[in-house]
Amino acid sequence: QQQVKQSPQSLIVQKGGIPIINCAYENTAFDYFPWYQQFPGKGPALLIAIRPDVSEKKEGRFTISFNKSAKQFSLHIMDSQPGDSATYFCAGTTDSWGKFQFGAGTQVVVTP
Amino acid sequence: DTAVSQTPKYLVTQMGNDKSIKCEQNLGHDTMYWYKQDSKKFLKIMFSYNNKELIINETVPNRFSPKSPDKAHLNLHINSLELGDSAVYFCASSPTSALEQFFGPGTRLTVL
Protein backbone atom coordinates (compact mmCIF):
# COMPACT_ATOMS: atom_id res chain seq x y z
CA GLN A 1 0.00 0.00 0.00
CA GLN A 2 1.54 3.25 -1.13
CA GLN A 3 1.18 5.79 1.65
CA VAL A 4 2.31 8.75 -0.45
CA LYS A 5 0.80 9.22 -3.90
CA GLN A 6 2.63 11.50 -6.30
CA SER A 7 1.53 13.02 -9.60
CA PRO A 8 2.14 13.56 -12.42
CA GLN A 9 4.53 10.80 -13.42
CA SER A 10 6.30 13.15 -15.78
CA LEU A 11 6.03 16.67 -17.09
CA ILE A 12 7.70 18.88 -19.64
CA VAL A 13 7.89 22.65 -19.30
CA GLN A 14 9.68 25.39 -21.14
CA LYS A 15 12.45 27.37 -19.48
CA GLY A 16 10.91 29.94 -17.17
CA GLY A 17 7.76 27.88 -16.63
CA ILE A 18 6.56 26.62 -13.23
CA PRO A 19 6.37 22.86 -12.94
CA ILE A 20 4.08 21.76 -10.12
CA ILE A 21 4.27 18.34 -8.52
CA ASN A 22 1.55 17.14 -6.21
CA CYS A 23 1.61 14.62 -3.39
CA ALA A 24 -1.10 13.22 -1.18
CA TYR A 25 -0.53 11.23 1.98
CA GLU A 26 -2.71 8.94 4.06
CA ASN A 27 -0.95 8.69 7.39
CA THR A 28 -1.96 11.66 9.55
CA ALA A 29 0.89 10.85 11.92
CA PHE A 30 3.44 11.96 9.33
CA ASP A 31 5.27 14.98 10.68
CA TYR A 32 8.08 15.59 8.20
CA PHE A 33 7.74 15.92 4.44
CA PRO A 34 10.93 16.18 2.38
CA TRP A 35 11.42 16.57 -1.33
CA TYR A 36 14.41 14.89 -2.93
CA GLN A 37 15.95 15.65 -6.33
CA GLN A 38 17.68 12.93 -8.32
CA PHE A 39 19.77 13.44 -11.44
CA PRO A 40 20.44 10.50 -13.78
CA GLY A 41 23.08 8.18 -12.40
CA LYS A 42 23.18 9.93 -9.03
CA GLY A 43 21.67 9.37 -5.62
CA PRO A 44 18.73 11.47 -4.41
CA ALA A 45 19.61 14.69 -2.59
CA LEU A 46 17.44 16.67 -0.20
CA LEU A 47 15.95 19.73 -1.88
CA ILE A 48 13.58 21.17 0.69
CA ALA A 49 11.43 19.88 3.54
CA ILE A 50 8.42 21.03 5.54
CA ARG A 51 6.62 20.26 8.80
CA PRO A 52 2.80 20.15 8.90
CA ASP A 53 2.52 23.24 11.11
CA VAL A 54 3.72 25.41 8.20
CA SER A 55 1.61 26.11 5.10
CA GLU A 56 4.42 27.26 2.83
CA LYS A 57 8.18 27.14 2.68
CA LYS A 58 10.51 28.71 0.13
CA GLU A 59 14.13 28.00 -0.58
CA GLY A 60 15.46 29.83 -3.58
CA ARG A 61 13.28 28.97 -6.57
CA PHE A 62 11.68 25.98 -4.83
CA THR A 63 8.46 26.33 -2.85
CA ILE A 64 6.47 23.75 -0.91
CA SER A 65 2.77 24.41 -0.32
CA PHE A 66 1.19 22.32 2.42
CA ASN A 67 -2.52 21.70 3.05
CA LYS A 68 -2.86 19.72 6.26
CA SER A 69 -6.65 19.38 6.14
CA ALA A 70 -6.52 17.96 2.62
CA LYS A 71 -3.43 15.86 3.41
CA GLN A 72 -1.73 17.24 0.33
CA PHE A 73 1.47 19.08 -0.44
CA SER A 74 3.09 20.28 -3.62
CA LEU A 75 6.41 21.47 -5.00
CA HIS A 76 6.62 24.49 -7.28
CA ILE A 77 9.77 25.26 -9.23
CA MET A 78 9.76 28.95 -10.05
CA ASP A 79 11.54 30.24 -13.17
CA SER A 80 12.57 26.69 -14.06
CA GLN A 81 15.89 26.12 -15.82
CA PRO A 82 17.16 23.23 -17.97
CA GLY A 83 19.46 22.34 -15.06
CA ASP A 84 16.35 21.57 -12.99
CA SER A 85 15.62 18.59 -15.26
CA ALA A 86 15.61 15.67 -12.84
CA THR A 87 13.34 13.23 -11.04
CA TYR A 88 11.68 14.64 -7.95
CA PHE A 89 10.45 12.53 -5.05
CA CYS A 90 8.17 13.56 -2.22
CA ALA A 91 8.15 11.60 1.01
CA GLY A 92 6.61 11.48 4.45
CA THR A 93 7.75 10.06 7.74
CA THR A 94 6.41 9.74 11.22
CA ASP A 95 9.40 8.89 13.33
CA SER A 96 12.85 10.00 14.21
CA TRP A 97 14.44 7.00 12.54
CA GLY A 98 13.66 8.43 9.12
CA LYS A 99 11.57 5.60 7.74
CA PHE A 100 10.54 7.53 4.66
CA GLN A 101 7.58 6.55 2.55
CA PHE A 102 8.48 7.89 -0.89
CA GLY A 103 6.14 8.87 -3.69
CA ALA A 104 6.66 7.24 -7.06
CA GLY A 105 8.66 10.15 -8.45
CA THR A 106 8.06 12.77 -11.15
CA GLN A 107 10.42 13.19 -14.05
CA VAL A 108 10.67 16.88 -14.89
CA VAL A 109 12.13 18.03 -18.20
CA VAL A 110 12.77 21.73 -18.71
CA THR A 111 13.35 22.58 -22.36
CA PRO A 112 15.57 25.51 -23.38
CA ASP B 1 35.70 14.38 0.36
CA THR B 2 33.01 13.89 2.99
CA ALA B 3 30.33 11.69 1.56
CA VAL B 4 28.55 8.39 1.40
CA SER B 5 30.43 5.99 -0.85
CA GLN B 6 29.42 2.64 -2.25
CA THR B 7 31.33 -0.13 -4.00
CA PRO B 8 31.00 -1.41 -6.58
CA LYS B 9 29.15 1.07 -8.77
CA TYR B 10 28.09 -1.66 -11.19
CA LEU B 11 27.60 -5.33 -10.49
CA VAL B 12 26.67 -7.87 -13.16
CA THR B 13 26.23 -11.45 -12.07
CA GLN B 14 24.47 -14.72 -12.80
CA MET B 15 21.36 -16.01 -11.11
CA GLY B 16 22.13 -18.05 -8.03
CA ASN B 17 25.34 -16.23 -7.16
CA ASP B 18 26.05 -14.49 -3.86
CA LYS B 19 27.26 -10.88 -3.89
CA SER B 20 27.98 -8.04 -1.49
CA ILE B 21 27.72 -4.28 -1.74
CA LYS B 22 29.73 -2.11 0.61
CA CYS B 23 28.85 1.30 1.99
CA GLU B 24 30.89 3.75 3.99
CA GLN B 25 30.12 7.21 5.29
CA ASN B 26 32.58 9.70 6.75
CA LEU B 27 29.96 12.21 7.83
CA GLY B 28 29.97 11.04 11.43
CA HIS B 29 26.33 9.97 11.21
CA ASP B 30 24.80 7.41 13.55
CA THR B 31 22.16 5.98 11.23
CA MET B 32 22.57 4.22 7.91
CA TYR B 33 20.05 2.83 5.42
CA TRP B 34 19.72 0.58 2.41
CA TYR B 35 17.17 1.43 -0.29
CA LYS B 36 16.16 -0.41 -3.45
CA GLN B 37 15.19 1.61 -6.52
CA ASP B 38 13.43 -0.48 -9.13
CA SER B 39 13.23 0.01 -12.88
CA LYS B 40 10.32 2.42 -12.44
CA LYS B 41 12.48 4.48 -10.06
CA PHE B 42 10.37 3.63 -7.04
CA LEU B 43 12.47 4.01 -3.87
CA LYS B 44 11.80 1.62 -1.04
CA ILE B 45 13.61 1.33 2.25
CA MET B 46 14.99 -2.09 3.09
CA PHE B 47 17.00 -1.74 6.29
CA SER B 48 18.28 0.83 8.74
CA TYR B 49 20.92 0.65 11.44
CA ASN B 50 21.52 3.08 14.28
CA ASN B 51 24.90 2.72 15.98
CA LYS B 52 25.24 -0.82 14.62
CA GLU B 53 21.78 -1.82 15.85
CA LEU B 54 19.09 -2.88 13.35
CA ILE B 55 16.11 -0.53 13.71
CA ILE B 56 14.23 -0.90 10.44
CA ASN B 57 13.81 -4.28 8.79
CA GLU B 58 11.25 -4.09 6.03
CA THR B 59 9.66 -7.04 4.32
CA VAL B 60 12.50 -8.22 2.13
CA PRO B 61 13.53 -11.79 1.32
CA ASN B 62 15.85 -13.26 3.94
CA ARG B 63 18.37 -13.73 1.13
CA PHE B 64 19.24 -10.10 1.90
CA SER B 65 21.36 -9.66 5.00
CA PRO B 66 22.77 -6.34 6.15
CA LYS B 67 25.85 -6.13 8.32
CA SER B 68 27.17 -3.13 10.20
CA PRO B 69 30.70 -3.70 11.50
CA ASP B 70 30.80 -0.16 12.88
CA LYS B 71 28.61 2.91 12.62
CA ALA B 72 30.47 4.18 9.55
CA HIS B 73 29.88 1.04 7.50
CA LEU B 74 26.79 -0.82 6.38
CA ASN B 75 27.20 -3.67 3.94
CA LEU B 76 24.52 -5.63 2.09
CA HIS B 77 24.98 -9.30 1.29
CA ILE B 78 22.62 -11.01 -1.12
CA ASN B 79 22.44 -14.79 -1.42
CA SER B 80 21.08 -16.80 -4.32
CA LEU B 81 20.50 -13.82 -6.57
CA GLU B 82 17.30 -13.76 -8.64
CA LEU B 83 16.34 -11.84 -11.77
CA GLY B 84 13.98 -9.68 -9.69
CA ASP B 85 16.88 -8.45 -7.58
CA SER B 86 18.08 -6.36 -10.52
CA ALA B 87 17.81 -2.75 -9.37
CA VAL B 88 19.83 0.17 -8.14
CA TYR B 89 20.69 -0.11 -4.45
CA PHE B 90 21.33 3.08 -2.51
CA CYS B 91 23.01 3.46 0.82
CA ALA B 92 22.17 6.55 2.88
CA SER B 93 23.07 8.01 6.24
CA SER B 94 21.68 10.57 8.64
CA PRO B 95 22.52 11.98 12.04
CA THR B 96 20.24 10.70 14.79
CA SER B 97 19.28 14.26 15.67
CA ALA B 98 18.10 15.20 12.18
CA LEU B 99 16.00 13.67 9.45
CA GLU B 100 17.96 14.65 6.35
CA GLN B 101 19.32 11.57 4.66
CA PHE B 102 22.46 11.72 2.53
CA PHE B 103 22.47 9.19 -0.28
CA GLY B 104 25.39 7.43 -1.89
CA PRO B 105 25.83 7.23 -5.68
CA GLY B 106 24.12 3.85 -5.95
CA THR B 107 25.10 0.36 -7.08
CA ARG B 108 23.42 -0.89 -10.24
CA LEU B 109 22.93 -4.64 -9.84
CA THR B 110 22.08 -6.66 -12.93
CA VAL B 111 21.24 -10.32 -12.54
CA LEU B 112 21.41 -12.36 -15.75
mmCIF file of C-alpha atoms in Angstrom:
data_model
loop_
_atom_site.group_PDB
_atom_site.id
_atom_site.type_symbol
_atom_site.label_atom_id
_atom_site.label_comp_id
_atom_site.label_asym_id
_atom_site.label_seq_id
_atom_site.Cartn_x
_atom_site.Cartn_y
_atom_site.Cartn_z
ATOM 1 C CA GLN A 1 0.000 0.000 0.000
ATOM 2 C CA GLN A 2 1.539 3.253 -1.134
ATOM 3 C CA GLN A 3 1.178 5.785 1.651
ATOM 4 C CA VAL A 4 2.311 8.749 -0.446
ATOM 5 C CA LYS A 5 0.799 9.224 -3.897
ATOM 6 C CA GLN A 6 2.627 11.502 -6.302
ATOM 7 C CA SER A 7 1.530 13.023 -9.597
ATOM 8 C CA PRO A 8 2.144 13.556 -12.416
ATOM 9 C CA GLN A 9 4.531 10.804 -13.417
ATOM 10 C CA SER A 10 6.297 13.154 -15.783
ATOM 11 C CA LEU A 11 6.034 16.667 -17.092
ATOM 12 C CA ILE A 12 7.702 18.882 -19.636
ATOM 13 C CA VAL A 13 7.893 22.648 -19.298
ATOM 14 C CA GLN A 14 9.681 25.386 -21.143
ATOM 15 C CA LYS A 15 12.453 27.367 -19.481
ATOM 16 C CA GLY A 16 10.908 29.939 -17.169
ATOM 17 C CA GLY A 17 7.764 27.876 -16.626
ATOM 18 C CA ILE A 18 6.563 26.621 -13.231
ATOM 19 C CA PRO A 19 6.371 22.857 -12.939
ATOM 20 C CA ILE A 20 4.081 21.763 -10.118
ATOM 21 C CA ILE A 21 4.270 18.338 -8.523
ATOM 22 C CA ASN A 22 1.552 17.141 -6.207
ATOM 23 C CA CYS A 23 1.613 14.617 -3.387
ATOM 24 C CA ALA A 24 -1.102 13.224 -1.179
ATOM 25 C CA TYR A 25 -0.530 11.234 1.984
ATOM 26 C CA GLU A 26 -2.713 8.945 4.062
ATOM 27 C CA ASN A 27 -0.947 8.690 7.391
ATOM 28 C CA THR A 28 -1.963 11.657 9.554
ATOM 29 C CA ALA A 29 0.887 10.849 11.918
ATOM 30 C CA PHE A 30 3.440 11.955 9.326
ATOM 31 C CA ASP A 31 5.270 14.984 10.677
ATOM 32 C CA TYR A 32 8.077 15.591 8.203
ATOM 33 C CA PHE A 33 7.744 15.915 4.445
ATOM 34 C CA PRO A 34 10.934 16.178 2.381
ATOM 35 C CA TRP A 35 11.421 16.568 -1.334
ATOM 36 C CA TYR A 36 14.407 14.891 -2.934
ATOM 37 C CA GLN A 37 15.947 15.649 -6.327
ATOM 38 C CA GLN A 38 17.683 12.930 -8.315
ATOM 39 C CA PHE A 39 19.775 13.442 -11.440
ATOM 40 C CA PRO A 40 20.435 10.496 -13.779
ATOM 41 C CA GLY A 41 23.083 8.178 -12.401
ATOM 42 C CA LYS A 42 23.180 9.925 -9.025
ATOM 43 C CA GLY A 43 21.675 9.373 -5.623
ATOM 44 C CA PRO A 44 18.735 11.471 -4.413
ATOM 45 C CA ALA A 45 19.608 14.690 -2.587
ATOM 46 C CA LEU A 46 17.440 16.675 -0.197
ATOM 47 C CA LEU A 47 15.954 19.731 -1.881
ATOM 48 C CA ILE A 48 13.575 21.172 0.687
ATOM 49 C CA ALA A 49 11.429 19.875 3.537
ATOM 50 C CA ILE A 50 8.422 21.027 5.540
ATOM 51 C CA ARG A 51 6.624 20.262 8.797
ATOM 52 C CA PRO A 52 2.796 20.146 8.895
ATOM 53 C CA ASP A 53 2.524 23.236 11.111
ATOM 54 C CA VAL A 54 3.716 25.410 8.203
ATOM 55 C CA SER A 55 1.612 26.114 5.105
ATOM 56 C CA GLU A 56 4.415 27.264 2.831
ATOM 57 C CA LYS A 57 8.178 27.145 2.676
ATOM 58 C CA LYS A 58 10.506 28.707 0.131
ATOM 59 C CA GLU A 59 14.133 28.002 -0.579
ATOM 60 C CA GLY A 60 15.461 29.829 -3.584
ATOM 61 C CA ARG A 61 13.277 28.968 -6.571
ATOM 62 C CA PHE A 62 11.678 25.983 -4.832
ATOM 63 C CA THR A 63 8.459 26.330 -2.851
ATOM 64 C CA ILE A 64 6.466 23.755 -0.905
ATOM 65 C CA SER A 65 2.772 24.408 -0.323
ATOM 66 C CA PHE A 66 1.188 22.320 2.417
ATOM 67 C CA ASN A 67 -2.522 21.699 3.047
ATOM 68 C CA LYS A 68 -2.864 19.721 6.256
ATOM 69 C CA SER A 69 -6.654 19.379 6.141
ATOM 70 C CA ALA A 70 -6.522 17.958 2.621
ATOM 71 C CA LYS A 71 -3.431 15.864 3.413
ATOM 72 C CA GLN A 72 -1.729 17.237 0.330
ATOM 73 C CA PHE A 73 1.469 19.078 -0.445
ATOM 74 C CA SER A 74 3.091 20.281 -3.616
ATOM 75 C CA LEU A 75 6.408 21.471 -5.003
ATOM 76 C CA HIS A 76 6.615 24.490 -7.278
ATOM 77 C CA ILE A 77 9.774 25.257 -9.226
ATOM 78 C CA MET A 78 9.761 28.953 -10.050
ATOM 79 C CA ASP A 79 11.543 30.244 -13.167
ATOM 80 C CA SER A 80 12.568 26.694 -14.065
ATOM 81 C CA GLN A 81 15.893 26.116 -15.819
ATOM 82 C CA PRO A 82 17.164 23.233 -17.965
ATOM 83 C CA GLY A 83 19.458 22.338 -15.057
ATOM 84 C CA ASP A 84 16.352 21.566 -12.985
ATOM 85 C CA SER A 85 15.623 18.587 -15.256
ATOM 86 C CA ALA A 86 15.613 15.668 -12.837
ATOM 87 C CA THR A 87 13.342 13.233 -11.043
ATOM 88 C CA TYR A 88 11.677 14.636 -7.946
ATOM 89 C CA PHE A 89 10.448 12.534 -5.055
ATOM 90 C CA CYS A 90 8.173 13.561 -2.217
ATOM 91 C CA ALA A 91 8.149 11.603 1.014
ATOM 92 C CA GLY A 92 6.613 11.484 4.446
ATOM 93 C CA THR A 93 7.750 10.063 7.742
ATOM 94 C CA THR A 94 6.407 9.739 11.218
ATOM 95 C CA ASP A 95 9.395 8.885 13.333
ATOM 96 C CA SER A 96 12.855 10.003 14.210
ATOM 97 C CA TRP A 97 14.441 6.996 12.538
ATOM 98 C CA GLY A 98 13.656 8.430 9.125
ATOM 99 C CA LYS A 99 11.568 5.599 7.738
ATOM 100 C CA PHE A 100 10.542 7.526 4.662
ATOM 101 C CA GLN A 101 7.579 6.546 2.546
ATOM 102 C CA PHE A 102 8.480 7.887 -0.886
ATOM 103 C CA GLY A 103 6.143 8.868 -3.689
ATOM 104 C CA ALA A 104 6.657 7.236 -7.063
ATOM 105 C CA GLY A 105 8.659 10.151 -8.452
ATOM 106 C CA THR A 106 8.063 12.766 -11.150
ATOM 107 C CA GLN A 107 10.424 13.186 -14.051
ATOM 108 C CA VAL A 108 10.667 16.876 -14.893
ATOM 109 C CA VAL A 109 12.131 18.033 -18.197
ATOM 110 C CA VAL A 110 12.768 21.730 -18.709
ATOM 111 C CA THR A 111 13.352 22.578 -22.359
ATOM 112 C CA PRO A 112 15.573 25.513 -23.377
ATOM 113 C CA ASP B 1 35.698 14.378 0.357
ATOM 114 C CA THR B 2 33.014 13.889 2.986
ATOM 115 C CA ALA B 3 30.325 11.693 1.562
ATOM 116 C CA VAL B 4 28.555 8.387 1.402
ATOM 117 C CA SER B 5 30.425 5.993 -0.854
ATOM 118 C CA GLN B 6 29.421 2.639 -2.253
ATOM 119 C CA THR B 7 31.329 -0.129 -3.999
ATOM 120 C CA PRO B 8 30.998 -1.408 -6.575
ATOM 121 C CA LYS B 9 29.152 1.069 -8.772
ATOM 122 C CA TYR B 10 28.086 -1.660 -11.187
ATOM 123 C CA LEU B 11 27.598 -5.333 -10.491
ATOM 124 C CA VAL B 12 26.667 -7.866 -13.165
ATOM 125 C CA THR B 13 26.230 -11.448 -12.073
ATOM 126 C CA GLN B 14 24.473 -14.716 -12.797
ATOM 127 C CA MET B 15 21.363 -16.007 -11.106
ATOM 128 C CA GLY B 16 22.132 -18.051 -8.031
ATOM 129 C CA ASN B 17 25.344 -16.232 -7.162
ATOM 130 C CA ASP B 18 26.055 -14.488 -3.862
ATOM 131 C CA LYS B 19 27.256 -10.881 -3.893
ATOM 132 C CA SER B 20 27.983 -8.039 -1.489
ATOM 133 C CA ILE B 21 27.717 -4.278 -1.736
ATOM 134 C CA LYS B 22 29.734 -2.108 0.608
ATOM 135 C CA CYS B 23 28.846 1.302 1.994
ATOM 136 C CA GLU B 24 30.895 3.750 3.992
ATOM 137 C CA GLN B 25 30.115 7.213 5.291
ATOM 138 C CA ASN B 26 32.577 9.700 6.749
ATOM 139 C CA LEU B 27 29.958 12.212 7.830
ATOM 140 C CA GLY B 28 29.968 11.041 11.428
ATOM 141 C CA HIS B 29 26.333 9.974 11.209
ATOM 142 C CA ASP B 30 24.796 7.414 13.546
ATOM 143 C CA THR B 31 22.158 5.984 11.233
ATOM 144 C CA MET B 32 22.566 4.216 7.914
ATOM 145 C CA TYR B 33 20.052 2.829 5.425
ATOM 146 C CA TRP B 34 19.717 0.584 2.414
ATOM 147 C CA TYR B 35 17.168 1.425 -0.286
ATOM 148 C CA LYS B 36 16.159 -0.410 -3.449
ATOM 149 C CA GLN B 37 15.190 1.608 -6.525
ATOM 150 C CA ASP B 38 13.427 -0.483 -9.133
ATOM 151 C CA SER B 39 13.226 0.005 -12.878
ATOM 152 C CA LYS B 40 10.322 2.425 -12.441
ATOM 153 C CA LYS B 41 12.485 4.482 -10.058
ATOM 154 C CA PHE B 42 10.372 3.627 -7.035
ATOM 155 C CA LEU B 43 12.466 4.009 -3.873
ATOM 156 C CA LYS B 44 11.798 1.617 -1.036
ATOM 157 C CA ILE B 45 13.611 1.332 2.248
ATOM 158 C CA MET B 46 14.991 -2.089 3.090
ATOM 159 C CA PHE B 47 16.995 -1.737 6.294
ATOM 160 C CA SER B 48 18.278 0.830 8.743
ATOM 161 C CA TYR B 49 20.919 0.652 11.443
ATOM 162 C CA ASN B 50 21.518 3.083 14.281
ATOM 163 C CA ASN B 51 24.900 2.717 15.977
ATOM 164 C CA LYS B 52 25.238 -0.823 14.619
ATOM 165 C CA GLU B 53 21.776 -1.815 15.847
ATOM 166 C CA LEU B 54 19.094 -2.876 13.355
ATOM 167 C CA ILE B 55 16.111 -0.528 13.715
ATOM 168 C CA ILE B 56 14.229 -0.903 10.440
ATOM 169 C CA ASN B 57 13.808 -4.278 8.785
ATOM 170 C CA GLU B 58 11.254 -4.087 6.027
ATOM 171 C CA THR B 59 9.662 -7.041 4.323
ATOM 172 C CA VAL B 60 12.497 -8.217 2.132
ATOM 173 C CA PRO B 61 13.528 -11.794 1.324
ATOM 174 C CA ASN B 62 15.847 -13.256 3.938
ATOM 175 C CA ARG B 63 18.372 -13.726 1.126
ATOM 176 C CA PHE B 64 19.244 -10.095 1.896
ATOM 177 C CA SER B 65 21.362 -9.661 4.997
ATOM 178 C CA PRO B 66 22.774 -6.340 6.151
ATOM 179 C CA LYS B 67 25.845 -6.132 8.317
ATOM 180 C CA SER B 68 27.174 -3.133 10.196
ATOM 181 C CA PRO B 69 30.701 -3.702 11.498
ATOM 182 C CA ASP B 70 30.797 -0.163 12.880
ATOM 183 C CA LYS B 71 28.610 2.914 12.624
ATOM 184 C CA ALA B 72 30.469 4.179 9.551
ATOM 185 C CA HIS B 73 29.877 1.042 7.497
ATOM 186 C CA LEU B 74 26.791 -0.824 6.381
ATOM 187 C CA ASN B 75 27.196 -3.670 3.939
ATOM 188 C CA LEU B 76 24.520 -5.626 2.092
ATOM 189 C CA HIS B 77 24.977 -9.296 1.288
ATOM 190 C CA ILE B 78 22.616 -11.010 -1.120
ATOM 191 C CA ASN B 79 22.443 -14.787 -1.417
ATOM 192 C CA SER B 80 21.084 -16.802 -4.324
ATOM 193 C CA LEU B 81 20.496 -13.820 -6.573
ATOM 194 C CA GLU B 82 17.299 -13.757 -8.639
ATOM 195 C CA LEU B 83 16.344 -11.842 -11.772
ATOM 196 C CA GLY B 84 13.983 -9.685 -9.692
ATOM 197 C CA ASP B 85 16.881 -8.445 -7.585
ATOM 198 C CA SER B 86 18.079 -6.364 -10.522
ATOM 199 C CA ALA B 87 17.805 -2.752 -9.370
ATOM 200 C CA VAL B 88 19.834 0.168 -8.136
ATOM 201 C CA TYR B 89 20.692 -0.108 -4.452
ATOM 202 C CA PHE B 90 21.334 3.082 -2.512
ATOM 203 C CA CYS B 91 23.006 3.463 0.816
ATOM 204 C CA ALA B 92 22.174 6.549 2.875
ATOM 205 C CA SER B 93 23.069 8.011 6.239
ATOM 206 C CA SER B 94 21.679 10.573 8.635
ATOM 207 C CA PRO B 95 22.516 11.976 12.039
ATOM 208 C CA THR B 96 20.238 10.701 14.788
ATOM 209 C CA SER B 97 19.282 14.257 15.672
ATOM 210 C CA ALA B 98 18.104 15.205 12.177
ATOM 211 C CA LEU B 99 15.996 13.670 9.452
ATOM 212 C CA GLU B 100 17.959 14.655 6.352
ATOM 213 C CA GLN B 101 19.324 11.570 4.660
ATOM 214 C CA PHE B 102 22.456 11.716 2.533
ATOM 215 C CA PHE B 103 22.475 9.189 -0.281
ATOM 216 C CA GLY B 104 25.391 7.432 -1.895
ATOM 217 C CA PRO B 105 25.828 7.231 -5.682
ATOM 218 C CA GLY B 106 24.117 3.854 -5.948
ATOM 219 C CA THR B 107 25.102 0.361 -7.084
ATOM 220 C CA ARG B 108 23.422 -0.895 -10.238
ATOM 221 C CA LEU B 109 22.930 -4.635 -9.843
ATOM 222 C CA THR B 110 22.084 -6.662 -12.930
ATOM 223 C CA VAL B 111 21.235 -10.325 -12.542
ATOM 224 C CA LEU B 112 21.411 -12.355 -15.754
#
